[in-house]
PDB file of C-alpha atoms in Angstrom:
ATOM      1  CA  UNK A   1      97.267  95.042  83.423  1.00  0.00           C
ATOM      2  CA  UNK A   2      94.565  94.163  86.055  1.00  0.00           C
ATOM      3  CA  UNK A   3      95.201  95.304  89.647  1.00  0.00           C
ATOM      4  CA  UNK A   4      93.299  94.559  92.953  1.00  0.00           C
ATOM      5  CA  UNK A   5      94.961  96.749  95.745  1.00  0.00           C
ATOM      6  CA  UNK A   6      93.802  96.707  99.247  1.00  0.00           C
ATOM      7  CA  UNK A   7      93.809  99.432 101.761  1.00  0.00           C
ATOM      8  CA  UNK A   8      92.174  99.893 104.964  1.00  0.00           C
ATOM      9  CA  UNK A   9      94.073  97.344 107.203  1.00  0.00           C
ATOM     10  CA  UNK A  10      95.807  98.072 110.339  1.00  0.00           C
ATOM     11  CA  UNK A  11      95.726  97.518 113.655  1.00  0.00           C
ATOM     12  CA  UNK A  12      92.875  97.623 115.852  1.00  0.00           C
ATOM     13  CA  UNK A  13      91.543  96.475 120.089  1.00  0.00           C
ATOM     14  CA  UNK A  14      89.219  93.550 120.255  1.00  0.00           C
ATOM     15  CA  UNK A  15      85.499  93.893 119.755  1.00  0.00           C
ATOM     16  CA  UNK A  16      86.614  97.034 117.476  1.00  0.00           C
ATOM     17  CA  UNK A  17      85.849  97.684 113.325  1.00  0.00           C
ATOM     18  CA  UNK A  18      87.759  98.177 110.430  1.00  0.00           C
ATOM     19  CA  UNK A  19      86.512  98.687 106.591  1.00  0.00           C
ATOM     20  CA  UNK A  20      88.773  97.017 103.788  1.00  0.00           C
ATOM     21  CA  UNK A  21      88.660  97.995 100.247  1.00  0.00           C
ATOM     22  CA  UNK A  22      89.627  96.625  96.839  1.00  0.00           C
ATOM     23  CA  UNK A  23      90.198  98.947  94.388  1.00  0.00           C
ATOM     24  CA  UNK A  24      90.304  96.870  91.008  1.00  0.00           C
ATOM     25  CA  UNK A  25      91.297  98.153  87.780  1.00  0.00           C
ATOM     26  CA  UNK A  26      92.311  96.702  84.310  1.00  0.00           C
ATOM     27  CA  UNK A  27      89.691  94.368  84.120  1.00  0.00           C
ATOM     28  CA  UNK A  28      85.374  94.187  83.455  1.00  0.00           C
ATOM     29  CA  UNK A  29      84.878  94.587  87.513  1.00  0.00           C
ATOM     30  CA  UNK A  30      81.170  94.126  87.349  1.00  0.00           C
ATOM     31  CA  UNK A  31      81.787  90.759  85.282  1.00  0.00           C
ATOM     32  CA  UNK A  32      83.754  89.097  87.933  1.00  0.00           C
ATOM     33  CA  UNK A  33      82.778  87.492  91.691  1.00  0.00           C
ATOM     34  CA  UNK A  34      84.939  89.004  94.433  1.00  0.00           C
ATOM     35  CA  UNK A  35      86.001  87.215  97.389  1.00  0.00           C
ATOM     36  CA  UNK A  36      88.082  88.335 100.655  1.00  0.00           C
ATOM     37  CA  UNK A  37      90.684  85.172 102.120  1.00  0.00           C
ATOM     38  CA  UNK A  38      93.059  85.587 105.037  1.00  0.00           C
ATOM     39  CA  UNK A  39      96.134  83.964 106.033  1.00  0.00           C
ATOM     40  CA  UNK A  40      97.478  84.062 109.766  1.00  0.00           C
ATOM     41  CA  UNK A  41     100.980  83.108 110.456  1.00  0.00           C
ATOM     42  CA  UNK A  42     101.769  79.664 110.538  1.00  0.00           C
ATOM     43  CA  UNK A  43      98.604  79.133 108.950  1.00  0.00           C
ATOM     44  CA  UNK A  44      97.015  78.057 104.951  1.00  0.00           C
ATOM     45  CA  UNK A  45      95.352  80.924 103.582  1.00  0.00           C
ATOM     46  CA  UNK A  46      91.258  80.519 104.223  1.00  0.00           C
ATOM     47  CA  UNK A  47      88.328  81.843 102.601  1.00  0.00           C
ATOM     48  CA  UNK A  48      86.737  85.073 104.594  1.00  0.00           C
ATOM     49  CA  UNK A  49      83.501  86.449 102.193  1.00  0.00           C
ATOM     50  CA  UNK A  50      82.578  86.107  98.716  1.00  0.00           C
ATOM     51  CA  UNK A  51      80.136  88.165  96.858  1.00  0.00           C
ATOM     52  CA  UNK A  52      78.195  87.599  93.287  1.00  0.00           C
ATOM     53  CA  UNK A  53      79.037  90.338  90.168  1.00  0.00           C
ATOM     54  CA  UNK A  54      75.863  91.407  90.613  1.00  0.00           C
ATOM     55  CA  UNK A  55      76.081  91.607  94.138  1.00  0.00           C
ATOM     56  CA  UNK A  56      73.312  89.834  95.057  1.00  0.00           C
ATOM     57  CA  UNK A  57      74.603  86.882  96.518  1.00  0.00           C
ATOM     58  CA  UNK A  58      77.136  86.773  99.105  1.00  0.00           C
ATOM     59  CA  UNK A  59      78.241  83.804 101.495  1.00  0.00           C
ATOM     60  CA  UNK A  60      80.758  83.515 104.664  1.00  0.00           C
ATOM     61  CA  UNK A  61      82.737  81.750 106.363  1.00  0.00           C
ATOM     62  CA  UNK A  62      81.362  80.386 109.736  1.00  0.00           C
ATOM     63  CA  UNK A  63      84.145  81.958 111.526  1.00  0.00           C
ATOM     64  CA  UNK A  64      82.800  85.419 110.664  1.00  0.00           C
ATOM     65  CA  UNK A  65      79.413  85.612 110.250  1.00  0.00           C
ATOM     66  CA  UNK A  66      77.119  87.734 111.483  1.00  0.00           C
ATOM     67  CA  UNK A  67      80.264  90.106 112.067  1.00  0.00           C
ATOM     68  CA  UNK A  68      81.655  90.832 108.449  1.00  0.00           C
ATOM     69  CA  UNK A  69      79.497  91.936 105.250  1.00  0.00           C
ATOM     70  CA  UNK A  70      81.349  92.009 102.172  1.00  0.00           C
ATOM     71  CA  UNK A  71      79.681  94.576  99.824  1.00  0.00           C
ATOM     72  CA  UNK A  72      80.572  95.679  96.045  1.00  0.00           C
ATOM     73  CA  UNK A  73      79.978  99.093  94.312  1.00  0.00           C
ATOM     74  CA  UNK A  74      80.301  98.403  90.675  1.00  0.00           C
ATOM     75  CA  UNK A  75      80.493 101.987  90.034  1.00  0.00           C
ATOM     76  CA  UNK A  76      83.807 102.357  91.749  1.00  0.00           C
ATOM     77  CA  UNK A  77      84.881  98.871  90.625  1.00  0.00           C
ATOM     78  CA  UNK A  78      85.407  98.591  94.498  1.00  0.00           C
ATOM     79  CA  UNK A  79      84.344  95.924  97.163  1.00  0.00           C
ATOM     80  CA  UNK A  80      84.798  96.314 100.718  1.00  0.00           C
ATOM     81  CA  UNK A  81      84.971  93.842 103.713  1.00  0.00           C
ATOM     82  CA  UNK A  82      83.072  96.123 106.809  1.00  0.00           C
ATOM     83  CA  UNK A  83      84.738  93.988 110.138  1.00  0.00           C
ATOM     84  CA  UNK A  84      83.195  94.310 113.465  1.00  0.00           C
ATOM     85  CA  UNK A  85      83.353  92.927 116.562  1.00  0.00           C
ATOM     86  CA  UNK A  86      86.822  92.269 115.808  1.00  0.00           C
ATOM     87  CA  UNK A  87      88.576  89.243 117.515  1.00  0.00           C
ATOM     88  CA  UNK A  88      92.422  88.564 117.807  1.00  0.00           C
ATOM     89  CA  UNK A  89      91.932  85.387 115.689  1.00  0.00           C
ATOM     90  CA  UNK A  90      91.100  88.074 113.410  1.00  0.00           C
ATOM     91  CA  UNK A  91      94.618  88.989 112.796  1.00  0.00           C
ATOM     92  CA  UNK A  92      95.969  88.217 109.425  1.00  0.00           C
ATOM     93  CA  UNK A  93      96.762  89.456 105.846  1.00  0.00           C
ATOM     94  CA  UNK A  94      93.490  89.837 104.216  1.00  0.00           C
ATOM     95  CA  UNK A  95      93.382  89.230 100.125  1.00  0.00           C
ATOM     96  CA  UNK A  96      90.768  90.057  97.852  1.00  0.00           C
ATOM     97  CA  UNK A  97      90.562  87.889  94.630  1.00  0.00           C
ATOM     98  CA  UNK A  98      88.733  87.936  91.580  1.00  0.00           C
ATOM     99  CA  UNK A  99      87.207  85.608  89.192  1.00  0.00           C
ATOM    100  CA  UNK A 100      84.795  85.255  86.740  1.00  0.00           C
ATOM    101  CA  UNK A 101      82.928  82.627  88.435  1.00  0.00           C
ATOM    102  CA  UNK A 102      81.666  82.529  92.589  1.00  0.00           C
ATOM    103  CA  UNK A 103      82.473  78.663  92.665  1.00  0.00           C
ATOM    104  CA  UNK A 104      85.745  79.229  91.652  1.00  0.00           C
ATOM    105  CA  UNK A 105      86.366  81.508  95.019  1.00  0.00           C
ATOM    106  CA  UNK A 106      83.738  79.554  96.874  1.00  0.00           C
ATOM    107  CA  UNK A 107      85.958  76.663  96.284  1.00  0.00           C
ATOM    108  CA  UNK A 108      89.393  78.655  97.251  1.00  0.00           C
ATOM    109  CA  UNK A 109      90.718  77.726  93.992  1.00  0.00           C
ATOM    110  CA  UNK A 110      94.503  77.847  93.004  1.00  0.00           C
ATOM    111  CA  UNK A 111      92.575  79.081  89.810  1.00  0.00           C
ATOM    112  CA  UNK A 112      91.765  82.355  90.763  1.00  0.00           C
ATOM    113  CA  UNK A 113      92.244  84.649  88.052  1.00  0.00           C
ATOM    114  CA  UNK A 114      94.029  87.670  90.335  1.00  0.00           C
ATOM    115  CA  UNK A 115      94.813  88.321  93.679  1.00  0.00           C
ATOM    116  CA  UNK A 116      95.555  91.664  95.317  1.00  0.00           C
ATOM    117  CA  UNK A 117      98.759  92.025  96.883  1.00  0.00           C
ATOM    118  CA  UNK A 118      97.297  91.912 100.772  1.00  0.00           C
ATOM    119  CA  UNK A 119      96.396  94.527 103.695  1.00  0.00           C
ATOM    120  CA  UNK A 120      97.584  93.322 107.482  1.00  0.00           C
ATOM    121  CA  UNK A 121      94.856  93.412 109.978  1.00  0.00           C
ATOM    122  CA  UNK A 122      95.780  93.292 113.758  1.00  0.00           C
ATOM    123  CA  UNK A 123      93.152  92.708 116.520  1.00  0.00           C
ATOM    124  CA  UNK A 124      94.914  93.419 119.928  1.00  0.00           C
ATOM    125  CA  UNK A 125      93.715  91.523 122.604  1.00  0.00           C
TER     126      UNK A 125
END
């Protein structure tokens, strides 16, 4: 049974950090892209950061970057979202996904293969 569960969310004052993880198990981790979304109330869930299975490639959203680096350690079967210069836009449930292929989370596919279950950020203004 594959899981992706997040930790690392919380709450947090503006311009401040937080580090997400995504522990993933039940599945070839180092075979699959990983990608962080987000969805504020009110609001359609939007892609955040996606990363290669090598690692080698990652991409953002215009809306964060220069501020978040997504980053994968195949070892742990384990990618993390590092957040700084946190804004209260910010706030939101952050998911981490995986699929075999980056387009497919590039795109924000409904056909993700797995989603993890979500971690709530905060950003206090």
């Amino acid at each position: 049974q594959v899981q992706l569960v997040e930790s690392g969310g919380g709450l947090v004052q503006a311009g401040g950090s937080l580090r997400l993880s995504c522990a993933a198990s039940g599945l070839s981790f180092s075979s699959y892209a990983m990608g962080w979304f987000r969805q504020a109330p009110g609001k359609e869930r939007e892609f955040v950061a996606a990363i290669s299975w090598r690692g080698g490639d990652t991409y953002y959203a215009s809306s964060v970057k220069g501020r978040f680096t997504i980053a994968r350690d195949n070892a742990k079967n384990t990618v993390y979202l590092q957040m700084n210069s946190l804004k209260p836009e910010d706030t939101a449930v952050y998911y981490c996904a995986a699929d075999p292929l980056t387009r497919t989370i590039l795109r924000a596919s409904g056909e993700i293969d797995y989603w993890g279950q979500g971690t709530q950020v905060t950003v206090s203004s």
